Structure formats: structure tokens, C-alpha cells
Amino acid sequence: MKNEVTDYNIDDLDRDKQTTWDGVRNYQARNFMRDDMCVGDLAFFYHSNADPSGVAGVMKIIKTKITDPTQFEKKGKYYDEKATKAVPRWFCVEVQFVKNLKNFVGLPEIKQNKKLKGILVAQKGTRLSVQPVSKEHFKEIIRMSSV
DNA sequence: GCCAACGTTGGC
DNA sequence: GCCAACGTTGGC
């Protein structure tokens, strides 16, 4: 799960302990949160627009299928006039801080690692802010962060 | 700040 | 339903 590092990063989550991952306005990203995430799942916190960008920490999904409250906030950045309380359009999840990676795993290292071949985040044109990571890739990134 | 890639919008 | 125009993402 990506977020711009200057906007909200792993240290903010460490301080807050948990947060609602709202404001996602892409259908594919929404579908991953709505349909594929389960309570107890682990997720990476990825810093985008960082120097370098990459995986900073681990979080746990503690609540799923939350109706994104920001779609109803008229003056907010994420307001969606087509969403109604009866038929909401955007859903999100609640995440809990698990840990900072001992060592940050940058996108260049991810791209160089042959064991991470096919990982979505390293593919050209993949801009999704929420995307799946296979168990093997997840373990490999954890391994990279602890050496 | 540039730009490639891709999503969304709206005219027809 | 096509597709051009426009907007956004995000690495570099």
C-alpha cells in the first residue's frame, strides 16, 4: 500500500498506531481492498515520491469493508458527488502499525533482485496505490530488510 | 519539472 | 461504443 512520503509515512503510522486507509479513488485499488483483504493480513507500507521510493514498514489489516467516509465530505478533497450513503462507491480498510523495517528496501533493490521477478510495484506503468504481493515476494523483501 | 503510462470524461 | 482530450500517478 503506497502513500506519498511527505503526506503520511510509516513514522506517522507508528505514532498513530492505526489509521483508516481512505481517499483511494481508483477502482482496481478499491477492489483489492474490498474483495481481497482479510482481517489479520499483513501489508507493506510503501513510500512513494521518496528518495528513493520503497518499502518502509509492515502493517496489519484490522478491519475491512469500511465505507470510506471521505466520499461524503463535501468540502474535502475526496468528495464524490455520485456516492450516496445507501450506495457508497468507495471502501477502505483500517491498518495497524506492526513495525518499521530494520533496513528500508528501495525500489532499485527490488528491481535488481531476481527473486522478485514479476512483482507489480517494479513493473512499468503500474501505478496502483494498492496492489497484491505474493507470499514469496513478501518473505524476500522481509529478508532483504533484515540483512 | 519532465514525461510515460494509464484512467476518466464527454462529444459524437 | 469509439476515441480524443485531459488529468493523475509516480519514477527519474
Coordinates of N, CA and C (backbone and C1' of nucleotides) in Angstrom, one line a residue:
Chain A
M1 N 0.9 -1.2 0.0 CA 0.0 0.0 0.0 C 0.9 1.2 0.0
K2 N 0.7 2.1 -1.0 CA 1.6 3.2 -1.2 C 1.0 4.5 -0.6
N3 N 1.9 5.3 -0.2 CA 1.5 6.7 0.2 C 2.7 7.6 -0.1
E4 N 2.4 8.8 -0.4 CA 3.4 9.8 -0.6 C 4.1 10.0 0.7
V5 N 5.4 10.0 0.7 CA 6.2 10.0 2.0 C 5.9 11.3 2.7
T6 N 5.8 12.4 2.0 CA 5.6 13.7 2.7 C 4.2 13.9 3.2
D7 N 3.3 13.1 2.7 CA 1.9 13.2 3.1 C 1.6 12.4 4.4
Y8 N 1.9 11.1 4.4 CA 1.7 10.3 5.6 C 2.6 9.1 5.4
N9 N 3.5 8.9 6.4 CA 4.5 7.9 6.2 C 4.5 6.9 7.4
I10 N 5.5 6.0 7.4 CA 5.5 4.9 8.4 C 5.7 5.5 9.8
D11 N 6.4 6.6 9.9 CA 6.6 7.2 11.3 C 5.3 7.8 11.8
D12 N 4.5 8.4 10.9 CA 3.2 8.9 11.3 C 2.3 7.7 11.8
L13 N 2.4 6.6 11.1 CA 1.6 5.4 11.5 C 2.1 4.9 12.8
D14 N 3.4 4.9 13.0 CA 4.0 4.5 14.3 C 3.4 5.3 15.4
R15 N 3.3 6.6 15.2 CA 2.8 7.5 16.2 C 1.3 7.2 16.4
D16 N 0.5 7.1 15.3 CA -0.9 6.9 15.4 C -1.4 5.5 15.8
K17 N -0.5 4.6 15.6 CA -0.7 3.1 15.8 C -1.7 2.5 14.8
Q18 N -2.7 3.2 14.4 CA -3.6 2.7 13.4 C -4.2 3.8 12.6
T19 N -4.7 3.5 11.4 CA -5.3 4.6 10.6 C -6.2 4.0 9.6
T20 N -7.2 4.8 9.1 CA -8.1 4.3 8.0 C -7.5 4.7 6.7
W21 N -7.3 3.7 5.9 CA -6.6 4.0 4.6 C -7.7 4.5 3.6
D22 N -8.1 5.8 3.8 CA -9.2 6.3 3.0 C -8.6 7.2 1.8
G23 N -9.4 7.6 1.0 CA -9.0 8.5 -0.1 C -8.6 7.8 -1.4
V24 N -8.7 6.5 -1.4 CA -8.3 5.8 -2.6 C -9.4 5.9 -3.6
R25 N -9.1 6.4 -4.8 CA -10.1 6.7 -5.8 C -9.7 6.0 -7.1
N26 N -9.4 4.8 -7.0 CA -9.1 4.0 -8.2 C -9.8 2.7 -8.0
Y27 N -10.6 2.3 -9.0 CA -11.4 1.1 -8.9 C -10.7 -0.2 -8.6
Q28 N -9.6 -0.3 -9.3 CA -8.8 -1.6 -9.1 C -8.2 -1.6 -7.7
A29 N -7.7 -0.5 -7.2 CA -7.2 -0.4 -5.9 C -8.3 -0.7 -4.9
R30 N -9.4 -0.1 -5.1 CA -10.5 -0.3 -4.2 C -10.9 -1.7 -4.2
N31 N -11.0 -2.4 -5.3 CA -11.4 -3.8 -5.4 C -10.4 -4.7 -4.6
F32 N -9.1 -4.4 -4.6 CA -8.2 -5.2 -3.8 C -8.5 -5.0 -2.4
M33 N -8.8 -3.8 -1.9 CA -9.1 -3.6 -0.5 C -10.4 -4.2 -0.1
R34 N -11.4 -4.1 -1.0 CA -12.8 -4.5 -0.7 C -12.9 -6.0 -0.8
D35 N -12.3 -6.6 -1.8 CA -12.6 -8.0 -2.1 C -11.5 -9.0 -1.7
D36 N -10.3 -8.5 -1.6 CA -9.2 -9.5 -1.4 C -8.5 -9.4 0.0
M37 N -8.8 -8.3 0.8 CA -8.1 -8.2 2.0 C -8.9 -8.8 3.2
C38 N -8.2 -9.5 4.1 CA -8.9 -10.1 5.2 C -8.3 -9.5 6.5
V39 N -9.1 -9.5 7.6 CA -8.5 -9.1 8.9 C -7.4 -10.0 9.2
G40 N -6.3 -9.5 9.6 CA -5.1 -10.3 10.0 C -4.1 -10.3 8.9
D41 N -4.4 -9.9 7.7 CA -3.4 -9.9 6.6 C -2.4 -8.9 6.9
L42 N -1.2 -9.2 6.4 CA -0.1 -8.2 6.6 C 0.1 -7.4 5.3
A43 N 0.5 -6.2 5.4 CA 0.7 -5.4 4.2 C 2.0 -4.5 4.4
F44 N 2.6 -4.2 3.3 CA 3.8 -3.3 3.3 C 3.3 -1.9 3.2
F45 N 4.0 -1.0 3.9 CA 3.8 0.4 3.7 C 4.9 0.9 2.8
Y46 N 4.5 1.3 1.6 CA 5.4 1.8 0.6 C 5.4 3.3 0.5
H47 N 6.6 3.9 0.6 CA 6.7 5.3 0.4 C 6.9 5.7 -1.1
S48 N 6.0 6.4 -1.6 CA 6.2 6.9 -3.0 C 6.6 8.3 -3.0
N49 N 7.1 8.7 -4.1 CA 7.7 10.1 -4.2 C 8.7 10.3 -3.2
A50 N 9.5 9.3 -2.9 CA 10.5 9.4 -1.8 C 11.9 9.3 -2.5
D51 N 12.9 9.5 -1.8 CA 14.3 9.4 -2.4 C 15.2 8.4 -1.6
P52 N 15.2 7.2 -2.0 CA 14.4 6.6 -3.0 C 13.1 6.1 -2.5
S53 N 12.2 5.8 -3.4 CA 10.9 5.2 -3.0 C 11.2 3.8 -2.6
G54 N 10.3 3.2 -1.8 CA 10.5 1.8 -1.4 C 9.6 1.4 -0.2
V55 N 9.9 0.2 0.2 CA 9.1 -0.4 1.3 C 9.8 0.1 2.7
A56 N 8.9 0.6 3.5 CA 9.4 1.2 4.8 C 9.0 0.4 6.0
G57 N 7.9 -0.3 5.9 CA 7.4 -1.0 7.1 C 6.3 -2.0 6.8
V58 N 5.8 -2.6 7.9 CA 4.8 -3.6 7.8 C 3.6 -3.1 8.6
M59 N 2.4 -3.4 8.1 CA 1.2 -3.1 8.9 C 0.3 -4.3 8.8
K60 N -0.7 -4.3 9.6 CA -1.7 -5.4 9.7 C -3.1 -4.8 9.4
I61 N -3.8 -5.6 8.6 CA -5.2 -5.2 8.3 C -6.1 -5.5 9.5
I62 N -6.7 -4.6 10.2 CA -7.5 -4.9 11.4 C -9.0 -4.7 11.1
K63 N -9.4 -4.1 10.0 CA -10.8 -4.0 9.7 C -11.0 -3.9 8.2
T64 N -12.0 -4.5 7.6 CA -12.1 -4.5 6.2 C -13.5 -3.9 5.8
K65 N -13.7 -3.7 4.6 CA -15.0 -3.2 4.0 C -15.6 -2.0 4.8
I66 N -14.7 -1.1 5.0 CA -15.2 0.2 5.7 C -15.6 1.1 4.6
T67 N -16.8 1.7 4.8 CA -17.2 2.7 3.8 C -16.4 3.9 4.0
D68 N -15.7 4.3 3.0 CA -14.7 5.5 3.0 C -15.5 6.7 3.4
P69 N -15.3 7.3 4.6 CA -16.1 8.5 5.0 C -15.8 9.7 4.1
T70 N -14.6 9.8 3.5 CA -14.3 11.0 2.8 C -15.1 11.2 1.6
Q71 N -15.7 10.2 1.1 CA -16.5 10.4 -0.2 C -17.7 11.2 0.1
F72 N -18.1 11.4 1.4 CA -19.3 12.2 1.7 C -18.9 13.6 2.2
E73 N -17.7 13.9 2.3 CA -17.3 15.2 2.8 C -17.2 16.2 1.7
K74 N -18.3 17.0 1.7 CA -18.5 17.9 0.6 C -17.3 18.8 0.3
K75 N -16.7 19.3 1.3 CA -15.6 20.2 1.0 C -14.2 19.5 0.9
G76 N -14.2 18.2 1.2 CA -13.0 17.5 1.2 C -12.5 17.2 -0.2
K77 N -11.2 16.9 -0.3 CA -10.5 16.6 -1.5 C -11.0 15.3 -2.2
Y78 N -11.6 14.4 -1.3 CA -12.0 13.1 -1.8 C -13.5 13.0 -2.0
Y79 N -14.2 14.1 -2.0 CA -15.7 14.1 -2.2 C -16.1 13.5 -3.5
D80 N -17.1 12.7 -3.5 CA -17.6 12.1 -4.7 C -19.1 12.3 -4.7
E81 N -19.6 13.2 -5.6 CA -21.0 13.5 -5.7 C -21.9 12.4 -6.1
K82 N -21.3 11.4 -6.7 CA -22.1 10.3 -7.1 C -22.3 9.2 -6.1
A83 N -21.6 9.3 -5.0 CA -21.7 8.3 -3.9 C -22.8 8.8 -3.0
T84 N -23.6 7.8 -2.5 CA -24.6 8.0 -1.5 C -24.4 7.1 -0.4
K85 N -25.0 7.4 0.8 CA -24.9 6.6 1.9 C -25.5 5.2 1.7
A86 N -26.6 5.2 0.9 CA -27.3 4.0 0.5 C -26.4 3.1 -0.4
V87 N -25.8 3.8 -1.4 CA -25.0 3.2 -2.3 C -23.6 3.8 -2.4
P88 N -22.8 3.5 -1.4 CA -21.4 4.1 -1.4 C -20.6 3.5 -2.5
R89 N -19.6 4.3 -2.9 CA -18.8 3.9 -4.1 C -17.4 3.4 -3.6
W90 N -16.9 4.0 -2.5 CA -15.5 3.8 -2.1 C -15.4 3.1 -0.8
F91 N -14.6 2.1 -0.7 CA -14.4 1.3 0.5 C -12.9 1.3 0.8
C92 N -12.6 1.1 2.1 CA -11.2 1.1 2.5 C -11.1 0.1 3.7
V93 N -9.9 0.1 4.3 CA -9.6 -0.8 5.4 C -8.9 0.0 6.5
E94 N -8.9 -0.6 7.7 CA -8.2 0.0 8.8 C -6.9 -0.8 9.0
V95 N -5.8 0.0 9.1 CA -4.5 -0.7 9.2 C -3.8 -0.4 10.6
Q96 N -3.1 -1.3 11.1 CA -2.4 -1.1 12.4 C -0.9 -1.2 12.1
F97 N -0.1 -0.3 12.8 CA 1.3 -0.4 12.7 C 1.8 -1.7 13.3
V98 N 2.7 -2.3 12.5 CA 3.4 -3.5 13.0 C 4.9 -3.2 13.3
K99 N 5.6 -2.8 12.3 CA 7.0 -2.4 12.5 C 7.6 -1.6 11.4
N100 N 8.6 -0.9 11.7 CA 9.5 -0.3 10.7 C 10.4 -1.4 10.3
L101 N 10.7 -1.5 9.0 CA 11.8 -2.4 8.6 C 13.1 -2.0 9.1
K102 N 13.9 -2.9 9.5 CA 15.2 -2.6 10.1 C 16.0 -1.8 9.0
N103 N 15.9 -2.3 7.8 CA 16.5 -1.5 6.7 C 15.5 -1.3 5.6
F104 N 15.4 -0.1 5.2 CA 14.5 0.3 4.1 C 14.8 -0.5 2.9
V105 N 13.8 -1.0 2.1 CA 14.1 -1.7 0.9 C 13.7 -0.8 -0.3
G106 N 14.6 -0.2 -1.0 CA 14.4 0.7 -2.0 C 13.9 0.1 -3.3
L107 N 13.2 0.8 -4.1 CA 12.7 0.3 -5.4 C 13.9 -0.2 -6.3
P108 N 15.0 0.5 -6.3 CA 16.1 0.0 -7.2 C 16.6 -1.4 -6.8
E109 N 16.6 -1.7 -5.4 CA 17.0 -3.0 -5.0 C 15.9 -4.0 -5.3
I110 N 14.7 -3.6 -5.3 CA 13.6 -4.5 -5.6 C 13.7 -4.9 -7.1
K111 N 14.0 -3.9 -7.9 CA 14.1 -4.2 -9.4 C 15.3 -5.1 -9.7
Q112 N 16.4 -5.0 -8.9 CA 17.6 -5.8 -9.1 C 17.5 -7.2 -8.7
N113 N 16.6 -7.5 -7.7 CA 16.5 -8.8 -7.1 C 15.8 -9.7 -8.1
K114 N 16.5 -10.8 -8.5 CA 15.8 -11.7 -9.5 C 14.7 -12.5 -8.8
K115 N 14.8 -12.7 -7.5 CA 13.8 -13.4 -6.8 C 12.4 -12.7 -6.8
L116 N 12.5 -11.4 -7.1 CA 11.3 -10.6 -7.1 C 10.7 -10.3 -8.5
K117 N 11.2 -11.1 -9.4 CA 10.7 -11.0 -10.8 C 9.2 -11.1 -10.8
G118 N 8.6 -10.1 -11.5 CA 7.2 -10.1 -11.7 C 6.4 -9.3 -10.7
I119 N 7.1 -8.8 -9.6 CA 6.4 -8.1 -8.6 C 5.9 -6.8 -9.2
L120 N 4.6 -6.5 -8.9 CA 3.9 -5.5 -9.6 C 4.5 -4.1 -9.4
V121 N 5.0 -3.8 -8.2 CA 5.5 -2.5 -7.9 C 6.7 -2.1 -8.8
A122 N 7.4 -3.1 -9.3 CA 8.6 -2.8 -10.2 C 8.2 -2.8 -11.6
Q123 N 7.0 -3.0 -12.0 CA 6.6 -3.1 -13.4 C 6.3 -1.7 -13.9
K124 N 6.7 -1.5 -15.1 CA 6.5 -0.2 -15.7 C 5.0 0.1 -15.9
G125 N 4.6 1.2 -15.5 CA 3.2 1.6 -15.7 C 2.2 1.1 -14.7
T126 N 2.7 0.4 -13.7 CA 1.8 0.0 -12.6 C 1.8 1.1 -11.6
R127 N 0.7 1.8 -11.6 CA 0.6 3.0 -10.7 C -0.4 2.8 -9.5
L128 N -0.9 1.6 -9.4 CA -1.9 1.3 -8.4 C -1.3 1.6 -7.0
S129 N -2.1 2.2 -6.2 CA -1.7 2.6 -4.8 C -1.9 1.4 -3.9
V130 N -2.7 0.5 -4.3 CA -2.9 -0.8 -3.5 C -2.8 -1.9 -4.5
Q131 N -1.9 -2.8 -4.2 CA -1.6 -4.0 -5.1 C -1.2 -5.2 -4.3
P132 N -1.5 -6.4 -4.8 CA -1.2 -7.6 -4.1 C 0.3 -7.9 -4.2
V133 N 0.8 -8.6 -3.1 CA 2.2 -9.1 -3.1 C 2.1 -10.6 -2.7
S134 N 2.8 -11.4 -3.5 CA 2.8 -12.8 -3.2 C 3.5 -13.1 -1.9
K135 N 3.2 -14.3 -1.3 CA 3.8 -14.7 -0.1 C 5.4 -14.7 -0.2
E136 N 5.8 -15.3 -1.4 CA 7.2 -15.5 -1.6 C 7.9 -14.1 -1.7
H137 N 7.3 -13.2 -2.4 CA 7.9 -11.9 -2.6 C 7.9 -11.1 -1.3
F138 N 6.8 -11.3 -0.5 CA 6.7 -10.7 0.8 C 7.9 -11.1 1.7
K139 N 8.1 -12.5 1.7 CA 9.2 -13.0 2.5 C 10.6 -12.5 2.1
E140 N 10.7 -12.4 0.8 CA 12.0 -12.0 0.2 C 12.3 -10.5 0.6
I141 N 11.3 -9.7 0.6 CA 11.5 -8.3 0.9 C 11.9 -8.2 2.4
I142 N 11.2 -9.0 3.2 CA 11.5 -9.1 4.7 C 12.9 -9.5 4.9
R143 N 13.3 -10.5 4.1 CA 14.7 -11.0 4.2 C 15.7 -9.9 3.8
M144 N 15.4 -9.2 2.7 CA 16.3 -8.1 2.3 C 16.4 -7.0 3.3
S145 N 15.3 -6.8 4.1 CA 15.3 -5.7 5.0 C 16.1 -6.0 6.3
S146 N 16.4 -7.3 6.5 CA 17.0 -7.7 7.8 C 18.5 -8.1 7.6
V147 N 19.0 -7.9 6.4 CA 20.4 -8.2 6.3 C 21.2 -6.9 6.4
Chain B
dG1 P 9.0 23.3 -10.8 O5' 9.3 22.9 -12.3 C5' 10.6 23.0 -12.8 C4' 10.7 21.9 -13.8 C3' 9.5 21.7 -14.7 O3' 10.1 21.3 -15.9 C1' 9.9 19.7 -13.5
dC2 P 9.3 21.4 -17.3 O5' 9.6 19.9 -17.8 C5' 10.9 19.4 -17.9 C4' 10.9 17.9 -18.1 C3' 9.8 17.5 -19.2 O3' 10.5 16.7 -20.1 C1' 9.6 16.2 -17.2
dC3 P 9.8 16.5 -21.5 O5' 9.2 15.0 -21.2 C5' 10.0 14.0 -20.8 C4' 9.1 12.8 -20.4 C3' 7.9 12.6 -21.3 O3' 7.8 11.2 -21.5 C1' 7.2 12.7 -19.1
dA4 P 7.6 10.6 -22.9 O5' 7.5 9.1 -22.6 C5' 8.3 8.4 -21.7 C4' 7.5 7.5 -20.8 C3' 6.5 6.7 -21.6 O3' 6.5 5.4 -21.2 C1' 5.4 7.9 -19.8
dA5 P 5.7 4.2 -21.9 O5' 4.5 4.1 -20.9 C5' 4.7 3.6 -19.6 C4' 3.4 3.7 -18.8 C3' 2.2 3.1 -19.6 O3' 1.7 2.1 -18.7 C1' 1.6 5.3 -18.8
dC6 P 0.7 1.0 -19.2 O5' -0.7 1.6 -18.6 C5' -0.8 1.9 -17.2 C4' -1.9 2.9 -17.0 C3' -3.2 2.5 -17.6 O3' -4.1 2.4 -16.6 C1' -2.8 4.8 -17.9
dG7 P -5.5 1.6 -16.7 O5' -6.4 2.7 -16.0 C5' -6.1 3.4 -14.8 C4' -7.0 4.5 -14.6 C3' -8.4 4.3 -14.9 O3' -9.2 4.9 -13.9 C1' -7.6 6.1 -16.2
dT8 P -10.8 4.8 -14.0 O5' -11.2 6.2 -14.6 C5' -10.7 7.4 -13.9 C4' -11.3 8.6 -14.6 C3' -12.8 8.5 -14.9 O3' -13.3 9.7 -14.4 C1' -11.6 9.0 -16.9
dT9 P -14.9 10.0 -14.5 O5' -15.0 11.0 -15.7 C5' -14.2 12.1 -15.8 C4' -14.4 12.8 -17.1 C3' -15.9 13.0 -17.5 O3' -16.1 14.4 -17.7 C1' -14.6 12.1 -19.3
dG10 P -17.6 14.9 -17.8 O5' -17.7 15.1 -19.4 C5' -16.7 15.8 -20.1 C4' -17.0 15.6 -21.6 C3' -18.5 15.7 -21.9 O3' -18.6 16.3 -23.2 C1' -17.5 13.7 -22.7
dG11 P -19.9 17.1 -23.5 O5' -19.7 17.3 -25.1 C5' -18.4 17.6 -25.6 C4' -18.2 16.9 -26.9 C3' -19.4 17.0 -27.8 O3' -19.0 17.3 -29.2 C1' -18.7 14.7 -27.5
dC12 P -20.0 17.8 -30.3 O5' -20.4 16.5 -31.0 C5' -19.4 15.9 -31.9 C4' -19.8 14.5 -32.2 C3' -21.2 14.3 -32.6 O3' -21.3 14.5 -34.1 C1' -20.4 12.5 -31.3
Chain C
dG1 P -21.7 -0.8 -25.8 O5' -21.5 -0.1 -27.2 C5' -20.9 -0.7 -28.4 C4' -19.9 0.3 -28.9 C3' -18.5 0.3 -28.2 O3' -17.6 0.6 -29.2 C1' -19.4 2.5 -28.1
dC2 P -16.1 0.0 -29.3 O5' -15.4 1.2 -30.0 C5' -16.0 1.7 -31.3 C4' -15.5 3.1 -31.5 C3' -14.0 3.4 -31.2 O3' -13.5 4.0 -32.3 C1' -15.4 5.0 -30.0
dC3 P -11.9 4.0 -32.6 O5' -11.5 5.4 -31.9 C5' -12.1 6.6 -32.4 C4' -11.7 7.8 -31.5 C3' -10.3 7.7 -31.0 O3' -9.8 9.0 -30.9 C1' -11.7 7.9 -29.2
dA4 P -8.4 9.4 -31.7 O5' -8.4 10.9 -31.5 C5' -9.6 11.7 -31.8 C4' -9.7 12.8 -30.7 C3' -8.4 13.4 -30.2 O3' -8.7 14.8 -30.1 C1' -9.5 12.4 -28.4
dA5 P -7.5 15.8 -29.7 O5' -7.8 16.2 -28.2 C5' -9.2 16.6 -27.9 C4' -9.3 16.7 -26.4 C3' -8.1 17.4 -25.8 O3' -8.6 18.4 -24.9 C1' -8.5 15.3 -24.7
dC6 P -7.6 19.5 -24.2 O5' -7.6 18.9 -22.7 C5' -8.9 18.6 -22.1 C4' -8.6 17.7 -20.9 C3' -7.5 18.2 -20.0 O3' -8.0 18.4 -18.7 C1' -7.4 15.8 -20.4
dG7 P -7.1 19.0 -17.6 O5' -7.0 17.8 -16.6 C5' -8.2 17.1 -16.2 C4' -7.8 16.0 -15.3 C3' -6.8 16.4 -14.2 O3' -7.1 15.8 -13.0 C1' -6.0 14.5 -15.5
dT8 P -6.2 16.0 -11.7 O5' -5.5 14.6 -11.6 C5' -6.2 13.4 -11.6 C4' -5.3 12.2 -11.4 C3' -4.2 12.5 -10.3 O3' -4.2 11.3 -9.5 C1' -3.2 11.8 -12.4
dT9 P -3.4 11.2 -8.2 O5' -2.3 10.1 -8.6 C5' -2.7 8.9 -9.2 C4' -1.4 8.2 -9.7 C3' -0.3 8.2 -8.7 O3' 0.1 6.8 -8.5 C1' 0.5 9.0 -10.8
dG10 P 0.9 6.3 -7.3 O5' 2.4 6.5 -7.8 C5' 2.9 5.7 -8.9 C4' 4.2 6.3 -9.3 C3' 5.1 6.7 -8.2 O3' 6.4 6.2 -8.5 C1' 5.0 8.4 -9.7
dG11 P 7.4 5.7 -7.4 O5' 8.6 5.4 -8.4 C5' 8.4 4.6 -9.6 C4' 9.3 5.1 -10.7 C3' 10.7 5.4 -10.3 O3' 11.5 4.9 -11.3 C1' 9.8 7.4 -11.1
dC12 P 13.1 4.6 -11.1 O5' 13.8 5.9 -11.6 C5' 13.7 6.2 -13.0 C4' 14.1 7.7 -13.2 C3' 15.3 8.1 -12.4 O3' 16.5 7.9 -13.1 C1' 13.6 9.8 -12.6

